[in-house]
mmCIF file of C-alpha atoms in Angstrom:
data_model
loop_
_atom_site.group_PDB
_atom_site.id
_atom_site.type_symbol
_atom_site.label_atom_id
_atom_site.label_comp_id
_atom_site.label_asym_id
_atom_site.label_seq_id
_atom_site.Cartn_x
_atom_site.Cartn_y
_atom_site.Cartn_z
ATOM 1 C CA MET E 1 62.976 88.257 213.773
ATOM 2 C CA LEU E 2 60.155 88.155 216.330
ATOM 3 C CA SER E 3 58.078 91.258 216.770
ATOM 4 C CA THR E 4 57.099 90.704 220.382
ATOM 5 C CA ALA E 5 56.158 94.334 220.778
ATOM 6 C CA HIS E 6 53.339 93.956 218.262
ATOM 7 C CA LEU E 7 51.776 91.012 220.095
ATOM 8 C CA GLU E 8 52.162 92.640 223.479
ATOM 9 C CA LYS E 9 50.682 95.834 222.093
ATOM 10 C CA GLU E 10 47.632 93.899 220.974
ATOM 11 C CA LEU E 11 47.320 92.262 224.372
ATOM 12 C CA ARG E 12 47.632 95.566 226.209
ATOM 13 C CA SER E 13 45.120 97.298 223.972
ATOM 14 C CA LEU E 14 42.562 94.521 224.310
ATOM 15 C CA ILE E 15 42.916 94.288 228.069
ATOM 16 C CA ALA E 16 42.614 98.050 228.364
ATOM 17 C CA GLN E 17 39.450 97.917 226.252
ATOM 18 C CA THR E 18 40.305 100.669 223.854
ATOM 19 C CA GLY E 19 37.223 99.845 221.861
ATOM 20 C CA ARG E 20 39.026 99.049 218.632
ATOM 21 C CA SER E 21 36.969 96.695 216.519
ATOM 22 C CA SER E 22 39.911 95.292 214.610
ATOM 23 C CA VAL E 23 43.635 94.894 214.954
ATOM 24 C CA PRO E 24 45.893 96.358 212.248
ATOM 25 C CA PHE E 25 47.963 94.036 210.139
ATOM 26 C CA PRO E 26 51.362 94.700 208.657
ATOM 27 C CA SER E 27 51.247 95.865 205.079
ATOM 28 C CA SER E 28 51.100 93.132 202.494
ATOM 29 C CA PRO E 29 51.043 93.122 198.718
ATOM 30 C CA SER E 30 47.626 92.533 197.245
ATOM 31 C CA ALA E 31 46.756 89.040 196.142
ATOM 32 C CA SER E 32 47.778 88.285 192.586
ATOM 33 C CA SER E 33 46.501 85.680 190.205
ATOM 34 C CA SER E 34 49.258 83.362 191.360
ATOM 35 C CA SER E 35 47.639 83.233 194.812
ATOM 36 C CA CYS E 36 44.902 81.081 193.317
ATOM 37 C CA HIS E 37 47.400 78.254 192.827
ATOM 38 C CA VAL E 38 48.591 75.824 195.472
ATOM 39 C CA PHE E 39 52.325 75.557 196.015
ATOM 40 C CA ASN E 40 52.950 71.923 196.895
ATOM 41 C CA LEU E 41 55.867 70.679 198.947
ATOM 42 C CA SER E 42 56.426 66.909 199.097
ATOM 43 C CA GLN E 43 52.724 66.167 198.681
ATOM 44 C CA LYS E 44 53.275 62.438 198.923
ATOM 45 C CA VAL E 45 54.843 61.680 202.263
ATOM 46 C CA ASP E 46 54.485 58.027 201.441
ATOM 47 C CA GLY E 47 52.977 56.040 198.616
ATOM 48 C CA SER E 48 49.533 55.948 200.216
ATOM 49 C CA ARG E 49 48.830 59.691 200.299
ATOM 50 C CA LYS E 50 47.781 60.736 196.806
ATOM 51 C CA SER E 51 45.093 63.339 197.504
ATOM 52 C CA GLN E 52 45.690 66.956 198.488
ATOM 53 C CA TYR E 53 43.937 70.308 198.877
ATOM 54 C CA SER E 54 43.281 72.179 195.634
ATOM 55 C CA PHE E 55 42.139 75.788 195.411
ATOM 56 C CA SER E 56 38.374 76.034 194.947
ATOM 57 C CA ARG E 57 37.083 79.557 195.660
ATOM 58 C CA ALA E 58 38.046 82.902 197.188
ATOM 59 C CA VAL E 59 35.253 84.862 198.861
ATOM 60 C CA MET E 60 35.727 88.545 199.667
ATOM 61 C CA LEU E 61 34.167 89.243 203.071
ATOM 62 C CA SER E 62 35.274 92.788 203.887
ATOM 63 C CA GLN E 63 37.058 95.387 201.776
ATOM 64 C CA THR E 64 38.139 97.232 204.930
ATOM 65 C CA GLY E 65 39.175 94.204 207.011
ATOM 66 C CA GLY E 66 38.067 93.299 210.516
ATOM 67 C CA CYS E 67 37.465 89.544 210.173
ATOM 68 C CA ARG E 68 38.872 87.463 213.020
ATOM 69 C CA VAL E 69 37.519 83.948 213.765
ATOM 70 C CA LEU E 70 35.779 81.174 211.847
ATOM 71 C CA SER E 71 33.298 78.383 212.563
ATOM 72 C CA TYR E 72 31.162 75.963 210.531
ATOM 73 C CA CYS E 73 27.420 75.355 210.964
ATOM 74 C CA GLU E 74 26.857 71.838 209.653
ATOM 75 C CA PRO E 75 23.018 71.725 209.547
ATOM 76 C CA LEU E 76 22.895 74.911 207.445
ATOM 77 C CA SER E 77 26.027 74.091 205.425
ATOM 78 C CA CYS E 78 27.452 77.537 206.010
ATOM 79 C CA LEU E 79 30.659 79.030 207.343
ATOM 80 C CA LEU E 80 30.538 81.918 209.819
ATOM 81 C CA ALA E 81 33.282 84.522 209.835
ATOM 82 C CA SER E 82 33.346 87.219 212.495
ATOM 83 C CA GLN E 83 33.795 90.769 211.238
ATOM 84 C CA THR E 84 33.094 94.398 211.987
ATOM 85 C CA SER E 85 29.800 95.715 210.680
ATOM 86 C CA PRO E 86 29.850 96.511 206.943
ATOM 87 C CA HIS E 87 27.385 99.319 207.716
ATOM 88 C CA SER E 88 29.020 100.802 210.800
ATOM 89 C CA THR E 89 27.038 104.051 210.722
ATOM 90 C CA LEU E 90 23.658 102.309 210.524
ATOM 91 C CA VAL E 91 24.431 99.118 212.441
ATOM 92 C CA PRO E 92 27.615 99.609 214.520
ATOM 93 C CA GLY E 93 29.458 96.791 216.227
ATOM 94 C CA CYS E 94 30.467 93.299 215.149
ATOM 95 C CA GLY E 95 28.757 90.167 213.922
ATOM 96 C CA VAL E 96 29.184 87.238 211.560
ATOM 97 C CA LYS E 97 29.046 86.941 207.787
ATOM 98 C CA LYS E 98 27.409 83.782 206.451
ATOM 99 C CA VAL E 99 29.116 81.976 203.582
ATOM 100 C CA SER E 100 27.003 79.231 201.993
ATOM 101 C CA MET E 101 28.909 76.089 201.097
ATOM 102 C CA VAL E 102 26.157 75.201 198.614
ATOM 103 C CA ASN E 103 27.162 77.961 196.183
ATOM 104 C CA MET E 104 30.320 79.195 197.975
ATOM 105 C CA LYS E 105 29.015 82.758 198.154
ATOM 106 C CA ALA E 106 28.721 85.237 201.025
ATOM 107 C CA SER E 107 25.175 85.997 202.110
ATOM 108 C CA GLN E 108 23.771 87.763 205.181
ATOM 109 C CA TYR E 109 25.620 89.713 207.823
ATOM 110 C CA VAL E 110 24.196 89.003 211.304
ATOM 111 C CA PRO E 111 24.862 91.724 213.951
ATOM 112 C CA ILE E 112 25.620 90.282 217.419
ATOM 113 C CA HIS E 113 28.114 92.223 219.573
ATOM 114 C CA SER E 114 29.188 95.825 220.153
ATOM 115 C CA LYS E 115 32.937 95.031 220.214
ATOM 116 C CA GLN E 116 35.345 92.576 218.591
ATOM 117 C CA ILE E 117 34.333 88.897 218.575
ATOM 118 C CA ARG E 118 37.066 86.577 219.877
ATOM 119 C CA GLY E 119 35.377 83.169 219.745
ATOM 120 C CA LEU E 120 32.669 81.224 217.882
ATOM 121 C CA SER E 121 31.429 77.728 218.751
ATOM 122 C CA PHE E 122 28.688 75.222 217.903
ATOM 123 C CA ASN E 123 27.401 72.275 219.949
ATOM 124 C CA ARG E 124 26.650 68.736 218.758
ATOM 125 C CA GLN E 125 22.863 69.121 218.777
ATOM 126 C CA ASN E 126 22.644 70.437 215.204
ATOM 127 C CA ASP E 127 20.264 73.157 216.413
ATOM 128 C CA SER E 128 22.087 75.985 214.576
ATOM 129 C CA LEU E 129 22.711 77.835 217.861
ATOM 130 C CA LEU E 130 25.917 79.868 217.659
ATOM 131 C CA LEU E 131 27.839 80.652 220.838
ATOM 132 C CA SER E 132 29.967 83.783 220.545
ATOM 133 C CA ALA E 133 32.405 85.573 222.863
ATOM 134 C CA ALA E 134 33.395 89.236 222.589
ATOM 135 C CA LEU E 135 35.292 92.058 224.225
ATOM 136 C CA ASP E 136 31.982 93.762 225.118
ATOM 137 C CA ASN E 137 31.809 91.665 228.340
ATOM 138 C CA THR E 138 29.238 89.230 226.946
ATOM 139 C CA ILE E 139 28.749 85.794 225.486
ATOM 140 C CA LYS E 140 25.658 85.331 223.336
ATOM 141 C CA LEU E 141 23.567 82.593 221.775
ATOM 142 C CA THR E 142 22.347 83.408 218.270
ATOM 143 C CA SER E 143 19.841 81.364 216.258
ATOM 144 C CA LEU E 144 21.085 81.137 212.685
ATOM 145 C CA LEU E 145 17.645 79.952 211.629
ATOM 146 C CA THR E 146 16.199 83.388 212.431
ATOM 147 C CA ASN E 147 19.449 85.425 212.561
ATOM 148 C CA THR E 148 18.545 86.777 215.996
ATOM 149 C CA VAL E 149 20.265 86.808 219.403
ATOM 150 C CA VAL E 150 18.211 84.598 221.714
ATOM 151 C CA GLN E 151 20.289 84.851 224.903
ATOM 152 C CA THR E 152 22.884 87.245 226.342
ATOM 153 C CA TYR E 153 25.085 86.590 229.373
ATOM 154 C CA ASN E 154 26.960 89.495 230.955
ATOM 155 C CA THR E 155 30.356 88.306 232.154
ATOM 156 C CA GLY E 156 31.604 91.533 233.763
ATOM 157 C CA LYS E 157 34.953 91.161 231.952
ATOM 158 C CA PRO E 158 36.058 91.051 228.296
ATOM 159 C CA VAL E 159 35.662 87.510 226.920
ATOM 160 C CA TRP E 160 38.540 86.065 224.922
ATOM 161 C CA SER E 161 37.256 82.557 224.201
ATOM 162 C CA CYS E 162 34.245 80.276 224.499
ATOM 163 C CA CYS E 163 33.107 76.700 223.911
ATOM 164 C CA TRP E 164 30.262 74.269 224.582
ATOM 165 C CA CYS E 165 30.370 71.310 226.934
ATOM 166 C CA LEU E 166 30.373 68.364 224.507
ATOM 167 C CA ASP E 167 29.164 65.961 227.203
ATOM 168 C CA ASN E 168 26.128 68.091 228.100
ATOM 169 C CA SER E 169 24.950 70.812 225.719
ATOM 170 C CA ASN E 170 23.196 72.667 228.548
ATOM 171 C CA TYR E 171 26.545 74.123 229.604
ATOM 172 C CA VAL E 172 28.795 76.706 227.965
ATOM 173 C CA TYR E 173 32.133 78.195 229.015
ATOM 174 C CA ALA E 174 33.550 81.717 228.775
ATOM 175 C CA GLY E 175 37.283 82.448 229.067
ATOM 176 C CA LEU E 176 37.840 85.901 230.566
ATOM 177 C CA SER E 177 40.554 88.549 230.358
ATOM 178 C CA ASN E 178 41.473 87.966 234.040
ATOM 179 C CA GLY E 179 42.280 84.272 233.551
ATOM 180 C CA SER E 180 39.024 82.881 234.988
ATOM 181 C CA VAL E 181 36.548 80.607 233.206
ATOM 182 C CA LEU E 182 32.841 81.126 233.859
ATOM 183 C CA ILE E 183 30.371 78.247 233.463
ATOM 184 C CA TYR E 184 26.817 79.009 232.343
ATOM 185 C CA ASP E 185 23.732 76.810 232.278
ATOM 186 C CA THR E 186 21.661 77.728 229.220
ATOM 187 C CA ARG E 187 18.526 76.898 231.198
ATOM 188 C CA ASP E 188 19.419 79.582 233.762
ATOM 189 C CA THR E 189 19.372 83.040 232.173
ATOM 190 C CA SER E 190 20.380 84.978 235.281
ATOM 191 C CA THR E 191 24.126 84.502 235.861
ATOM 192 C CA HIS E 192 27.003 82.024 235.774
ATOM 193 C CA ILE E 193 26.710 78.924 237.949
ATOM 194 C CA GLN E 194 30.425 78.469 238.646
ATOM 195 C CA GLU E 195 33.813 80.158 238.263
ATOM 196 C CA LEU E 196 37.042 78.272 237.613
ATOM 197 C CA GLU E 197 39.858 80.474 238.889
ATOM 198 C CA PRO E 198 43.411 80.059 237.555
ATOM 199 C CA LEU E 199 45.986 78.502 239.844
ATOM 200 C CA ARG E 200 48.815 80.652 238.516
ATOM 201 C CA SER E 201 48.674 83.230 235.751
ATOM 202 C CA ARG E 202 45.990 85.890 235.431
ATOM 203 C CA CYS E 203 46.614 86.251 231.690
ATOM 204 C CA PRO E 204 43.548 86.260 229.398
ATOM 205 C CA VAL E 205 42.187 82.819 228.480
ATOM 206 C CA ALA E 206 43.041 82.914 224.773
ATOM 207 C CA SER E 207 41.804 79.379 224.035
ATOM 208 C CA LEU E 208 39.123 77.064 225.407
ATOM 209 C CA CYS E 209 38.525 73.495 224.193
ATOM 210 C CA TYR E 210 36.281 70.816 225.627
ATOM 211 C CA VAL E 211 37.509 67.211 225.561
ATOM 212 C CA PRO E 212 34.500 64.846 225.662
ATOM 213 C CA ARG E 213 34.584 61.619 227.642
ATOM 214 C CA ALA E 214 35.630 58.591 225.595
ATOM 215 C CA ALA E 215 36.309 54.876 225.948
ATOM 216 C CA SER E 216 40.041 55.515 225.868
ATOM 217 C CA SER E 217 42.539 53.604 227.974
ATOM 218 C CA SER E 218 45.054 56.464 227.891
ATOM 219 C CA PHE E 219 42.664 59.384 228.476
ATOM 220 C CA PRO E 220 39.007 58.484 229.184
ATOM 221 C CA CYS E 221 37.990 61.584 231.135
ATOM 222 C CA GLY E 222 36.166 64.649 229.883
ATOM 223 C CA GLY E 223 36.874 68.239 230.742
ATOM 224 C CA LEU E 224 38.031 71.645 229.681
ATOM 225 C CA ILE E 225 41.435 72.779 228.408
ATOM 226 C CA ALA E 226 42.035 76.468 229.139
ATOM 227 C CA GLY E 227 45.146 78.112 227.739
ATOM 228 C CA SER E 228 46.782 81.513 228.171
ATOM 229 C CA LEU E 229 50.152 82.985 227.215
ATOM 230 C CA GLU E 230 51.671 81.802 230.492
ATOM 231 C CA ALA E 231 49.817 78.667 231.616
ATOM 232 C CA ALA E 232 47.398 75.929 230.617
ATOM 233 C CA TYR E 233 45.039 73.792 232.691
ATOM 234 C CA PHE E 234 42.910 70.735 232.151
ATOM 235 C CA TRP E 235 39.779 71.089 234.269
ATOM 236 C CA GLU E 236 38.665 67.478 234.641
ATOM 237 C CA GLN E 237 34.900 67.274 234.969
ATOM 238 C CA VAL E 238 34.432 64.813 237.819
ATOM 239 C CA ASN E 239 30.644 65.244 237.876
ATOM 240 C CA GLU E 240 28.121 67.847 236.777
ATOM 241 C CA THR E 241 29.283 70.429 239.314
ATOM 242 C CA THR E 242 32.846 69.394 240.232
ATOM 243 C CA TYR E 243 35.952 70.267 238.221
ATOM 244 C CA ARG E 244 39.427 69.112 239.258
ATOM 245 C CA PRO E 245 42.335 71.253 237.947
ATOM 246 C CA HIS E 246 45.494 69.768 236.407
ATOM 247 C CA VAL E 247 48.372 72.034 235.376
ATOM 248 C CA LEU E 248 49.552 71.001 231.909
ATOM 249 C CA PRO E 249 53.362 70.888 231.493
ATOM 250 C CA LEU E 250 53.690 73.425 228.693
ATOM 251 C CA GLU E 251 56.535 75.874 228.146
ATOM 252 C CA GLY E 252 56.641 78.798 230.566
ATOM 253 C CA SER E 253 55.404 81.420 228.113
ATOM 254 C CA GLY E 254 54.375 82.093 224.544
ATOM 255 C CA CYS E 255 51.396 79.731 224.136
ATOM 256 C CA THR E 256 49.007 81.512 221.786
ATOM 257 C CA ASP E 257 46.519 78.742 220.943
ATOM 258 C CA ILE E 258 45.416 75.227 221.940
ATOM 259 C CA GLN E 259 43.221 72.995 219.767
ATOM 260 C CA VAL E 260 41.960 69.458 220.428
ATOM 261 C CA GLU E 261 41.527 66.369 218.228
ATOM 262 C CA THR E 262 38.968 64.500 220.295
ATOM 263 C CA GLU E 263 39.129 61.111 218.564
ATOM 264 C CA SER E 264 42.880 60.581 218.973
ATOM 265 C CA ARG E 265 42.971 62.377 222.367
ATOM 266 C CA HIS E 266 45.638 64.828 221.229
ATOM 267 C CA CYS E 267 45.958 68.573 221.562
ATOM 268 C CA LEU E 268 47.888 71.013 219.388
ATOM 269 C CA VAL E 269 49.757 73.767 221.246
ATOM 270 C CA THR E 270 50.991 76.781 219.266
ATOM 271 C CA TYR E 271 53.921 78.844 220.548
ATOM 272 C CA ARG E 272 54.987 82.249 219.264
ATOM 273 C CA PRO E 273 58.683 82.765 218.416
ATOM 274 C CA GLY E 274 60.970 83.601 221.330
ATOM 275 C CA ARG E 275 64.619 83.863 222.282
ATOM 276 C CA SER E 276 65.190 80.120 222.532
ATOM 277 C CA ASN E 277 63.031 79.285 219.493
ATOM 278 C CA PRO E 278 63.048 81.901 216.714
ATOM 279 C CA SER E 279 60.158 80.298 214.776
ATOM 280 C CA LEU E 280 56.445 79.748 215.269
ATOM 281 C CA ARG E 281 55.957 76.193 216.506
ATOM 282 C CA CYS E 282 52.973 73.867 216.736
ATOM 283 C CA VAL E 283 53.523 70.976 219.161
ATOM 284 C CA LEU E 284 51.227 67.955 218.982
ATOM 285 C CA MET E 285 50.690 66.603 222.513
ATOM 286 C CA ALA E 286 49.177 63.286 223.605
ATOM 287 C CA LEU E 287 46.753 63.666 226.510
ATOM 288 C CA THR E 288 47.514 61.149 229.253
ATOM 289 C CA ARG E 289 46.202 60.114 232.663
ATOM 290 C CA SER E 290 48.331 58.312 235.215
ATOM 291 C CA PRO E 291 46.827 55.135 236.713
ATOM 292 C CA GLN E 292 45.393 55.436 240.212
ATOM 293 C CA GLN E 293 47.749 53.697 242.644
ATOM 294 C CA ASP E 294 45.359 53.678 245.603
ATOM 295 C CA SER E 295 42.214 55.361 246.901
ATOM 296 C CA SER E 296 44.170 58.171 248.535
ATOM 297 C CA GLN E 297 46.030 59.220 245.368
ATOM 298 C CA LEU E 298 43.926 60.651 242.577
ATOM 299 C CA PRO E 299 44.945 60.100 238.933
ATOM 300 C CA THR E 300 46.918 62.928 237.319
ATOM 301 C CA CYS E 301 46.025 64.278 233.888
ATOM 302 C CA SER E 302 48.866 65.566 231.739
ATOM 303 C CA CYS E 303 50.212 65.670 228.180
ATOM 304 C CA SER E 304 53.438 64.784 226.410
ATOM 305 C CA PRO E 305 54.915 66.019 223.103
ATOM 306 C CA VAL E 306 54.614 63.752 220.072
ATOM 307 C CA GLN E 307 55.622 65.902 217.103
ATOM 308 C CA THR E 308 56.746 69.491 216.473
ATOM 309 C CA PHE E 309 55.943 71.557 213.367
ATOM 310 C CA THR E 310 57.868 74.741 212.569
ATOM 311 C CA ALA E 311 56.747 77.774 210.532
ATOM 312 C CA GLY E 312 58.204 81.270 210.013
ATOM 313 C CA SER E 313 59.721 83.767 212.430
ATOM 314 C CA SER E 314 56.821 86.240 212.467
ATOM 315 C CA CYS E 315 53.926 86.171 214.945
ATOM 316 C CA LYS E 316 52.307 89.566 215.458
ATOM 317 C CA LEU E 317 48.785 88.296 216.149
ATOM 318 C CA LEU E 318 46.991 85.646 218.192
ATOM 319 C CA THR E 319 45.971 83.261 215.401
ATOM 320 C CA LYS E 320 44.335 79.833 215.532
ATOM 321 C CA SER E 321 45.667 76.523 214.234
ATOM 322 C CA ALA E 322 43.849 73.247 213.474
ATOM 323 C CA VAL E 323 44.346 69.508 214.048
ATOM 324 C CA PHE E 324 41.945 66.977 212.502
ATOM 325 C CA SER E 325 41.627 63.547 210.923
ATOM 326 C CA SER E 326 42.846 63.446 207.339
ATOM 327 C CA PRO E 327 39.981 63.296 204.808
ATOM 328 C CA ASP E 328 41.512 60.155 203.262
ATOM 329 C CA GLY E 329 41.424 58.371 206.616
ATOM 330 C CA CYS E 330 45.214 58.127 206.746
ATOM 331 C CA GLY E 331 46.189 59.653 210.058
ATOM 332 C CA THR E 332 45.975 63.261 211.170
ATOM 333 C CA LEU E 333 46.681 66.639 209.572
ATOM 334 C CA VAL E 334 47.983 69.766 211.318
ATOM 335 C CA CYS E 335 47.406 73.246 209.861
ATOM 336 C CA ALA E 336 48.707 76.650 210.917
ATOM 337 C CA GLY E 337 48.984 80.109 209.412
ATOM 338 C CA ASP E 338 52.472 81.308 208.566
ATOM 339 C CA GLU E 339 52.658 85.110 208.810
ATOM 340 C CA ALA E 340 56.112 85.231 207.226
ATOM 341 C CA SER E 341 54.782 83.880 203.913
ATOM 342 C CA ASN E 342 51.044 84.716 204.240
ATOM 343 C CA SER E 343 50.076 81.090 203.779
ATOM 344 C CA THR E 344 48.450 78.069 205.435
ATOM 345 C CA MET E 345 50.882 75.260 206.207
ATOM 346 C CA VAL E 346 49.570 71.675 206.056
ATOM 347 C CA TRP E 347 51.598 68.951 207.775
ATOM 348 C CA ASP E 348 51.281 65.204 208.164
ATOM 349 C CA ALA E 349 51.083 64.668 211.930
ATOM 350 C CA SER E 350 52.774 61.266 212.069
ATOM 351 C CA SER E 351 55.831 62.068 209.940
ATOM 352 C CA GLY E 352 56.046 65.798 210.622
ATOM 353 C CA SER E 353 56.435 66.432 206.886
ATOM 354 C CA LEU E 354 55.147 69.633 205.310
ATOM 355 C CA LEU E 355 52.597 68.542 202.696
ATOM 356 C CA GLN E 356 51.329 71.819 201.281
ATOM 357 C CA LYS E 357 51.624 75.581 201.529
ATOM 358 C CA LEU E 358 48.351 77.278 200.607
ATOM 359 C CA PRO E 359 48.845 80.984 199.743
ATOM 360 C CA ALA E 360 46.692 83.766 201.212
ATOM 361 C CA ASP E 361 46.283 87.499 200.590
ATOM 362 C CA LEU E 362 47.178 88.468 204.179
ATOM 363 C CA PRO E 363 48.173 86.657 207.403
ATOM 364 C CA VAL E 364 45.897 83.671 208.064
ATOM 365 C CA LEU E 365 43.924 84.190 211.285
ATOM 366 C CA ASP E 366 41.809 81.032 211.527
ATOM 367 C CA ILE E 367 41.499 77.659 209.801
ATOM 368 C CA SER E 368 38.496 75.339 209.653
ATOM 369 C CA PRO E 369 38.178 71.838 208.141
ATOM 370 C CA LEU E 370 34.665 70.877 207.038
ATOM 371 C CA SER E 371 32.736 68.413 204.908
ATOM 372 C CA VAL E 372 29.710 68.998 202.683
ATOM 373 C CA ASN E 373 27.879 66.177 200.891
ATOM 374 C CA ARG E 374 30.828 63.839 201.474
ATOM 375 C CA GLU E 375 33.254 66.347 200.017
ATOM 376 C CA HIS E 376 36.028 67.660 202.246
ATOM 377 C CA PHE E 377 37.204 71.265 202.357
ATOM 378 C CA LEU E 378 39.673 73.460 204.213
ATOM 379 C CA ALA E 379 38.760 77.096 204.869
ATOM 380 C CA SER E 380 41.346 79.753 205.718
ATOM 381 C CA LEU E 381 40.426 83.236 206.930
ATOM 382 C CA THR E 382 42.315 86.505 206.682
ATOM 383 C CA GLU E 383 41.045 89.898 207.836
ATOM 384 C CA LYS E 384 39.422 90.436 204.439
ATOM 385 C CA MET E 385 38.990 87.136 202.635
ATOM 386 C CA LEU E 386 37.944 83.509 202.966
ATOM 387 C CA LYS E 387 39.706 80.913 200.829
ATOM 388 C CA LEU E 388 38.282 77.442 200.236
ATOM 389 C CA TYR E 389 40.322 74.402 199.228
ATOM 390 C CA ARG E 390 38.821 71.080 198.145
ATOM 391 C CA TRP E 391 40.363 67.724 199.005
ATOM 392 C CA GLU E 392 40.784 65.785 195.764
#
C-alpha cells in the first residue's frame, strides 16, 4: 500500500534544507544476472510494431548512491547524471557524471553545486551549455566543453526544477520551493527579470516544461507548464515580457511530475497512489485552447485526459516519467519507473497497452530517450546505475 509518509518526509526534509545530498531508498536485492534481460509483455500491440528495446549496457555511476536526474547532451553524444561527489572530502557537493554514448562508458565527474541537484536541462542551440537547478539556492550554467561553471544565479530559495525557453534561448526558468517561478535573462547576470507567483498552492515547483509555439490548430501558443503536488499552471507567453496564467484541471493533489511531448501537443501527468487510486498513474493529456468568441473574452488554455497508464502501488520518491515519439515512427511511447518491481514500464500511448518491463537494480528515478548516429536508445537511472536499452 502507499507509503505517503516517506514522500512527505522527503518533502519536509528538502523544504527544511537539512543539507542531505541524497535521499535514502528502501532496501532492494542486488541486481542479478537476470536483470540484464528484458521481460517482454505483449510486445506487439498490433502487427505493425515489431521492434522493441533490448538491453545494451549497464554503467555503474556510484557505489554509494546519490544519483538523481538525467539529461542528454546531443552535440557531445553524452548522458549527464546528477550525483553526489565521488570524492566528498576533496571536492564536496554535487555535480554530474558524463557517460559517453560513443563507447557507453562513464568518464569525468563535473562538480557544480553544493547541495542536491533537482533539475538538468539543455537548450536547442547545441552549444553544450547545461542548465542545472539545486537545493543550494542557485541555478547554474555549465559549459561541458570546458567542464566549468560559466554563470551562477542566486535564487534566494531552494530550486526544485528548471528549463530553457525553447522559443528564445536567452531565457531560463527556475521553479522554487515556495511555488514561484523566476525568469532569468542569460544576458543579464545580476538578478531575475520576472517572478511568476502561484495563484493557489505554495508547494514546491517539482516540474517545469516549456511548450514551444507551433502551427497547431488545437494548441498553437507557447509557454511554461509548472507543476506541484497540489496545482499546475500553464503560463502562456503572450510576448517577451507578458505571461498569462491558466490553471490546468488536474486532480486536487498527488501530481509528482509533468512532461511534455511538444510535437503532438500532449503532456504526461504522473500521480502518486492515494486513497481513491491505490496505484501510480500516468495520465496522457491533450493540450487545448478554446476559440476566442470576441475581443473581450480571451482564449482559455487547458488540457483533457486521453489515456491512463497504471503501475504499482509504491511511490516513495519524486521520480520522472517520459513521453516521446516512438523510434519506429508509429505513434507515441510512455515510460515510467515502477518502484514496486524496480523496473521501467514502456506503454503504447494510443492503445494503453504495456509493451515492455525493463528491470533495474533499484527504483528508477529518471528516464531519457535519445538517438546516436541514427540509433535509438532508452536510458534509465537509479541512484547507483545507468542502464541503456537499444531499439532494435
